[in-house]
mmCIF file of C-alpha atoms in Angstrom:
data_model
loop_
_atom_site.group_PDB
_atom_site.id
_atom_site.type_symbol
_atom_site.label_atom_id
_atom_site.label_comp_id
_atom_site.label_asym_id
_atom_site.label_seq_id
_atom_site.Cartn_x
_atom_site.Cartn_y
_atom_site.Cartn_z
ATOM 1 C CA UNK A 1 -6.964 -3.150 105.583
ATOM 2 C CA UNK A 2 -5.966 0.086 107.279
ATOM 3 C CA UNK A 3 -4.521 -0.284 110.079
ATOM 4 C CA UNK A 4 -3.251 2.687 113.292
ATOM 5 C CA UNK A 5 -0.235 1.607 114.769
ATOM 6 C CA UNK A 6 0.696 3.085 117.906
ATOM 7 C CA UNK A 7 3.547 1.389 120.684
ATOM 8 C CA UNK A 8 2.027 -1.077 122.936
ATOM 9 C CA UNK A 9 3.797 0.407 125.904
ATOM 10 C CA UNK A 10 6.441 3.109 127.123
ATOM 11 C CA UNK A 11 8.301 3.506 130.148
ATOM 12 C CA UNK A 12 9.992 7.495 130.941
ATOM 13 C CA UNK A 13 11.482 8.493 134.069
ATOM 14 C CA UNK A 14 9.486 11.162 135.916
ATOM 15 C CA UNK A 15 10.911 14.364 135.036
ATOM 16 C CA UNK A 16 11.728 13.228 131.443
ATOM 17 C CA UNK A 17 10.086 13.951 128.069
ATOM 18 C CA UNK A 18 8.925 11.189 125.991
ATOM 19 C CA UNK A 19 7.066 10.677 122.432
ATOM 20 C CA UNK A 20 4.529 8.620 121.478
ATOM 21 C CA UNK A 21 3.791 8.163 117.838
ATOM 22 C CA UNK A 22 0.893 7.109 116.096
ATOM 23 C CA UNK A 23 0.654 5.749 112.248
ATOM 24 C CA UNK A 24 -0.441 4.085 109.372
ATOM 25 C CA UNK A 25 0.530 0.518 108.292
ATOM 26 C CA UNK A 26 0.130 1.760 105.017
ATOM 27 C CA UNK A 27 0.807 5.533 104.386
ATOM 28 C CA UNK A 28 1.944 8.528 106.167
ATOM 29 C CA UNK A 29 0.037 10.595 108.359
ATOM 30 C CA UNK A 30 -0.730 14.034 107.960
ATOM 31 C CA UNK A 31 -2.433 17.035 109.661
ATOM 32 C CA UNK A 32 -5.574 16.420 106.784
ATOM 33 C CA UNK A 33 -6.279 13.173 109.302
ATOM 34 C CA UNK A 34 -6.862 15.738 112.439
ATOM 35 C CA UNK A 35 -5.196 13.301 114.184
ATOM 36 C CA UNK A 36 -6.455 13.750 118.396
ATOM 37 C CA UNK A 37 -5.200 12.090 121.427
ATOM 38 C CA UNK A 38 -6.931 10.938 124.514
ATOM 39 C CA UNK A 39 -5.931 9.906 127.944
ATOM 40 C CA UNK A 40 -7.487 7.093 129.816
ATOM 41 C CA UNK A 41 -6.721 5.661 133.205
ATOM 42 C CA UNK A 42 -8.156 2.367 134.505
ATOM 43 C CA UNK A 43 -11.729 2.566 135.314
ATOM 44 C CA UNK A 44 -12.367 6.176 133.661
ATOM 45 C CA UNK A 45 -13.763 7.876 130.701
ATOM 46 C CA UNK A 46 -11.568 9.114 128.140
ATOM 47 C CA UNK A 47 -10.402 12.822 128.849
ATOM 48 C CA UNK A 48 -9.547 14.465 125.059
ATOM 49 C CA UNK A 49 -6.056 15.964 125.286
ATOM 50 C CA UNK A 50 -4.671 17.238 121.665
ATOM 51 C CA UNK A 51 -6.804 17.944 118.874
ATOM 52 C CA UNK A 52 -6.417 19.101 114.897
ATOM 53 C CA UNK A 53 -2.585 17.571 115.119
ATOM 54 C CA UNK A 54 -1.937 20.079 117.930
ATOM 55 C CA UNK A 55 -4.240 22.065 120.282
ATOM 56 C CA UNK A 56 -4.507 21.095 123.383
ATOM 57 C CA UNK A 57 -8.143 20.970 124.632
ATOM 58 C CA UNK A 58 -8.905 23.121 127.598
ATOM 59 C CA UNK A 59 -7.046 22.945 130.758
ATOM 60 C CA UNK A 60 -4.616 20.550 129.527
ATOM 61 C CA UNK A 61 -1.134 21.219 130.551
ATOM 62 C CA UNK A 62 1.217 22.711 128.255
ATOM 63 C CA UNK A 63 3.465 19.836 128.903
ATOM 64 C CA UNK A 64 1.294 17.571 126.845
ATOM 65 C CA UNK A 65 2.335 18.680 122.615
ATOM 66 C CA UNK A 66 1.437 16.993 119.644
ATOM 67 C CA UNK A 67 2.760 17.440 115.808
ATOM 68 C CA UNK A 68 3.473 15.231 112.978
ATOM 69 C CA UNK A 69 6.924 13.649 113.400
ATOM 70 C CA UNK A 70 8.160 12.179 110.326
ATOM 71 C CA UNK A 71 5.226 10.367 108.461
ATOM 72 C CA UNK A 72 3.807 9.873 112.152
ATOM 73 C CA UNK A 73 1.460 12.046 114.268
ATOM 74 C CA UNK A 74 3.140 12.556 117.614
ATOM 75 C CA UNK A 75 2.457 13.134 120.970
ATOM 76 C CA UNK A 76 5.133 14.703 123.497
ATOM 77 C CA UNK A 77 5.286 14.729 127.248
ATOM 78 C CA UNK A 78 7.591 17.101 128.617
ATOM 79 C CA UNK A 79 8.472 16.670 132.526
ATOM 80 C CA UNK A 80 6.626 13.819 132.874
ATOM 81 C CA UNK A 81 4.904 13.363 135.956
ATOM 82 C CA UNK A 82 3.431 10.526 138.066
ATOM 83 C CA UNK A 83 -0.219 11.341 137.165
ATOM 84 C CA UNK A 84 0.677 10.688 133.696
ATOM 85 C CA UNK A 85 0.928 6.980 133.517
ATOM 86 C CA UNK A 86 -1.651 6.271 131.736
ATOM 87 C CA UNK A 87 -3.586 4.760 128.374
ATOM 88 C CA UNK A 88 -2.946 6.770 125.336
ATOM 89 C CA UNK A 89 -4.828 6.508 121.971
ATOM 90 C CA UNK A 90 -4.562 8.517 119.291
ATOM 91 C CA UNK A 91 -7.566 8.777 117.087
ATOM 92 C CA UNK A 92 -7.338 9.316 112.924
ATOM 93 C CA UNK A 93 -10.553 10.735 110.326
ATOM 94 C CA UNK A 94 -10.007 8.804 107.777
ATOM 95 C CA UNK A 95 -12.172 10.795 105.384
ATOM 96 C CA UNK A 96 -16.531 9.849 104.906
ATOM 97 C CA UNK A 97 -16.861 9.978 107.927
ATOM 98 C CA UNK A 98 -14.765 7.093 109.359
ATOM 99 C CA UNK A 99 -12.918 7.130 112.146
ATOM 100 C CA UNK A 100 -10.299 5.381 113.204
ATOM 101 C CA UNK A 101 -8.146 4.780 116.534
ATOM 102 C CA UNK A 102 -4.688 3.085 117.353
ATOM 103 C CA UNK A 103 -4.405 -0.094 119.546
ATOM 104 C CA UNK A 104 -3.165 2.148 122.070
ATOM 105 C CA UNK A 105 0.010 2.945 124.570
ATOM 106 C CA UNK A 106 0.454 2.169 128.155
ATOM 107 C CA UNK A 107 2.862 4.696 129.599
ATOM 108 C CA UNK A 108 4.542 3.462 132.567
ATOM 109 C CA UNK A 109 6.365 6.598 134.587
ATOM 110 C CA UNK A 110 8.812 5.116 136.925
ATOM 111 C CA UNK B 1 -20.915 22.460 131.976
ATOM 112 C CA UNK B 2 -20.930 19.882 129.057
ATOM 113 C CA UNK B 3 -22.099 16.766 130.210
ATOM 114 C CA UNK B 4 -23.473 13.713 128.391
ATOM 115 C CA UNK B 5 -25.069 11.067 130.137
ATOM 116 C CA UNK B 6 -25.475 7.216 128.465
ATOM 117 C CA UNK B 7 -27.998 4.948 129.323
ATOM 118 C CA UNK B 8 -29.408 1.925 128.412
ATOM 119 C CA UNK B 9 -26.702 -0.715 129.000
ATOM 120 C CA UNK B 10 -27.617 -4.149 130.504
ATOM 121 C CA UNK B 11 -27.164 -7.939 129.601
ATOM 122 C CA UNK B 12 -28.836 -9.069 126.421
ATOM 123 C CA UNK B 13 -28.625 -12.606 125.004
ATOM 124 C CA UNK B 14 -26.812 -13.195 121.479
ATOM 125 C CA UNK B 15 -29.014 -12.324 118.445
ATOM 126 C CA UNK B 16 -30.818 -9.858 121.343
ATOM 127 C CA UNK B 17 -31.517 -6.024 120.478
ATOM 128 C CA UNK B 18 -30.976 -3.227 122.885
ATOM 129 C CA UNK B 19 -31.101 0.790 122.479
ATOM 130 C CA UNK B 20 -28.453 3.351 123.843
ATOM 131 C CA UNK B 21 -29.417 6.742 125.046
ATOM 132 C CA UNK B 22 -26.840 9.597 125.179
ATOM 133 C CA UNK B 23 -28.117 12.790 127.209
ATOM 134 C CA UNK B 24 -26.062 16.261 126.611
ATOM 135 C CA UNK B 25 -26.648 19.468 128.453
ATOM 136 C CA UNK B 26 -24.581 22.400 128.384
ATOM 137 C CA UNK B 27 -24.187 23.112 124.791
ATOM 138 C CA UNK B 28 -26.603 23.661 121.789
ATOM 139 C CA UNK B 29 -26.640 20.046 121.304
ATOM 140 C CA UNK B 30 -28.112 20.811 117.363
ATOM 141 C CA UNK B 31 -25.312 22.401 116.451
ATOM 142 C CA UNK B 32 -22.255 19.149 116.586
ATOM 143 C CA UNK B 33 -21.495 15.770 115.452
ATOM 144 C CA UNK B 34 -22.049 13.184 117.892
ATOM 145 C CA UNK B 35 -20.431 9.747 118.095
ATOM 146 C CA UNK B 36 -20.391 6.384 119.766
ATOM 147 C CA UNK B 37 -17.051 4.726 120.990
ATOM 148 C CA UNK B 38 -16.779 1.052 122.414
ATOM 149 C CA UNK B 39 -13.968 -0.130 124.529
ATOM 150 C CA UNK B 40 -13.871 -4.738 125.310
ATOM 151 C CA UNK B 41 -13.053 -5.433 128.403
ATOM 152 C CA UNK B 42 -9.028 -4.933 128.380
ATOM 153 C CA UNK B 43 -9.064 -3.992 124.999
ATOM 154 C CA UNK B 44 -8.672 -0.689 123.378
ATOM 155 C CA UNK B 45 -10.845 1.756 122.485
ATOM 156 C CA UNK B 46 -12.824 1.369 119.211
ATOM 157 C CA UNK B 47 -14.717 3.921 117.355
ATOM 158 C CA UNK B 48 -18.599 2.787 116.549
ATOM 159 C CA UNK B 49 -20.700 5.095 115.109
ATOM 160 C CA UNK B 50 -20.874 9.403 114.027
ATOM 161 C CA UNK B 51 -24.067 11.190 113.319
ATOM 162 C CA UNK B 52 -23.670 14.760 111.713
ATOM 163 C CA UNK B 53 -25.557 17.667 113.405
ATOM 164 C CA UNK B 54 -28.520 17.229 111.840
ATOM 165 C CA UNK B 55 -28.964 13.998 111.427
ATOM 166 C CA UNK B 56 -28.646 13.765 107.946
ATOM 167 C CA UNK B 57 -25.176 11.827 107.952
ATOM 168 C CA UNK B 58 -24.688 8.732 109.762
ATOM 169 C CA UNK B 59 -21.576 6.522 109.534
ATOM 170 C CA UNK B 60 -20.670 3.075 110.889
ATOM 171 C CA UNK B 61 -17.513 1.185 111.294
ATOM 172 C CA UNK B 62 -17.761 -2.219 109.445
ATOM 173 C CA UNK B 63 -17.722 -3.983 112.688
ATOM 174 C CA UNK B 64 -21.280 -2.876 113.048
ATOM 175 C CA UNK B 65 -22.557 -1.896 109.796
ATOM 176 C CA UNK B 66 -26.034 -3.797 108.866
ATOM 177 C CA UNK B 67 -26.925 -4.036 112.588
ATOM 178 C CA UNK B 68 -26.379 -0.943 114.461
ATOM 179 C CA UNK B 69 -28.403 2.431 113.605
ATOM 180 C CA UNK B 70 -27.243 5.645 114.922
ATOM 181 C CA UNK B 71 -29.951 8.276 115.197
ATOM 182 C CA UNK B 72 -30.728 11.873 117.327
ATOM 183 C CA UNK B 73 -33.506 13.637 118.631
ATOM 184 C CA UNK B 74 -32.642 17.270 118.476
ATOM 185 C CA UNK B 75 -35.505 18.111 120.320
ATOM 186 C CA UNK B 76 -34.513 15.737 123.436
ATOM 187 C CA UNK B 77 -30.608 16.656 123.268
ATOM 188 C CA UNK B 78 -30.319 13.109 122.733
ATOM 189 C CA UNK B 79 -28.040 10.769 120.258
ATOM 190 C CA UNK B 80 -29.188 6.798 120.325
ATOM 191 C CA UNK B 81 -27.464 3.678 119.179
ATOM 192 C CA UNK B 82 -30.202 0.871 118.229
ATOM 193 C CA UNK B 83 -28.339 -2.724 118.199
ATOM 194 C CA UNK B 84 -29.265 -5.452 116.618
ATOM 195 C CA UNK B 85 -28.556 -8.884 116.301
ATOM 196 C CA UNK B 86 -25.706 -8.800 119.243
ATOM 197 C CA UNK B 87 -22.935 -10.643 119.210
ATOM 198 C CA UNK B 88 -20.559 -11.749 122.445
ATOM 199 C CA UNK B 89 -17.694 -9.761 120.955
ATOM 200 C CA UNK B 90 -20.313 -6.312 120.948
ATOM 201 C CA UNK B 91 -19.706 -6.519 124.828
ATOM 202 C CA UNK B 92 -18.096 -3.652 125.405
ATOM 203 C CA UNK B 93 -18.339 0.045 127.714
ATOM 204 C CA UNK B 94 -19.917 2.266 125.127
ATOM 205 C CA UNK B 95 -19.299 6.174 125.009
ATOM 206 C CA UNK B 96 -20.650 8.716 123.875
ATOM 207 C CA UNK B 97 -18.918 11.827 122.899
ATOM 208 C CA UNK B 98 -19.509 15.293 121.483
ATOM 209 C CA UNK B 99 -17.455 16.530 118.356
ATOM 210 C CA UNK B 100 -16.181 20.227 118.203
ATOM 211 C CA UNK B 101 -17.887 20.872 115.367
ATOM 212 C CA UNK B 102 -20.763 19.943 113.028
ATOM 213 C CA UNK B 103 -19.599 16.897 110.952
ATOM 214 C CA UNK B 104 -17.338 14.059 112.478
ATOM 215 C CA UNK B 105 -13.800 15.171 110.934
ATOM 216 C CA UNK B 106 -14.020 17.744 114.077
ATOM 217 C CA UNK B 107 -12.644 16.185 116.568
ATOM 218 C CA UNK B 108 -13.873 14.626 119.603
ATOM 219 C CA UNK B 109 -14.215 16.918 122.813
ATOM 220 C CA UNK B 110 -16.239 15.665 125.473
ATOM 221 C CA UNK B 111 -17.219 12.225 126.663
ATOM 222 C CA UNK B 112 -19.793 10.360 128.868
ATOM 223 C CA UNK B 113 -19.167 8.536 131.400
ATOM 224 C CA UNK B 114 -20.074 4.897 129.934
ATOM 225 C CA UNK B 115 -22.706 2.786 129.744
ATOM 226 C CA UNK B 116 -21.774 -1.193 130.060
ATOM 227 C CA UNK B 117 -23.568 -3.790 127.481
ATOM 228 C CA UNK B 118 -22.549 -7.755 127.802
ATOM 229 C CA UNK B 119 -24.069 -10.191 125.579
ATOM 230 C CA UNK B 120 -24.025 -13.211 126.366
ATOM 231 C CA UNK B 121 -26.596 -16.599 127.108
#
């Protein structure tokens, strides 16, 4: 069974740059799974921030990136901030149609 | 503005049936994939159901396959989720969400807001 792996948690100091991977028990991921990643804070809808592997949706901050790292899709905060501690899922198309997200990681910014 | 607008949540008892309604306004709604995303209480976020544009493809996550039919009135702007035969672990906010394009490997763009279904006696 396929599984997305992502870290269950994260801690970066606020100014600092941190990157949160997302991948496949089985497999490497590639830019043919559009990986996407979305932001969610307590009590909120999900807000899309990269899509396609790594265009940020509109009026995203250019310190949010994302890329493939490795055999991993990637996301990369860059002066993180306060406002950023959040819930962060990244989101696989794993072909017919299916869809498929990681367990998720909970960024602490302290 | 794109907005989408869920309804149709409430408590339903185990084996029960209810029907989603997702709303959209601010796009030509006929032209991209919609889909349905679920998220437990305290769990993560779980993708549900797609629908193509129009209509013609619909795809389910095994979770839900056999009991849940995704379907869109193009007319109406509006993408549904019938459930069936709910279980206690279908509790869950469900969301809909707009692709950026007409089949589901587009990614996801916009979301609703939420819609809350609990199963349970």
């Amino acid at each position: 069974q396929t599984v997305v792996t992502q870290e269950p948690s994260f801690s970066v100091s606020p100014g600092g740059t941190v990157t949160l991977t997302c991948g496949l028990n089985s497999g490497s991921v590639s830019t043919s799974y559009y990986p996407s990643w979305y932001q969610q804070t307590p009590g909120h809808a999900p807000r899309t921030l990269i899509y396609s592997t790594n265009i940020r949706s509109s009026g995203v901050p250019d310190r949010f990136s994302g890329s493939i790292f490795g055999n991993k899709a990637a996301l990369t905060i860059t002066g993180a901030q306060a406002d950023d501690e959040s819930d962060y899922y990244c989101l696989l198309y794993m072909g017919s149609g299916i869809s498929m997200f990681g367990g998720g990681t909970k960024l602490t910014v302290l | 503005e794109v907005q989408l607008l869920e309804s149709g949540g409430g408590l339903v008892q185990p084996g029960g049936s209810l029907k989603l309604s997702c709303t959209a306004s601010g796009f030509t709604f006929s032209n991209y994939a919609m889909s349905w995303v679920r998220q437990a209480p305290g769990k993560g976020l779980e993708w549900v159901s797609s629908i193509t544009a129009s209509g013609r493809g619909t795809y389910y996550a095994d979770s839900v396959q056999g009991r849940f039919t995704v379907s869109r009135d193009n007319s109406r702007n509006t993408v549904y989720l019938q459930m069936n035969s709910l279980r206690a672990e279908d509790t869950a906010v469900y969301y809909c969400a707009v692709h950026r394009g007409n089949y589901p490997s587009e990614n996801l763009d916009v979301w609703g807001q939420g819609t809350t279904v609990t199963v349970s006696s």
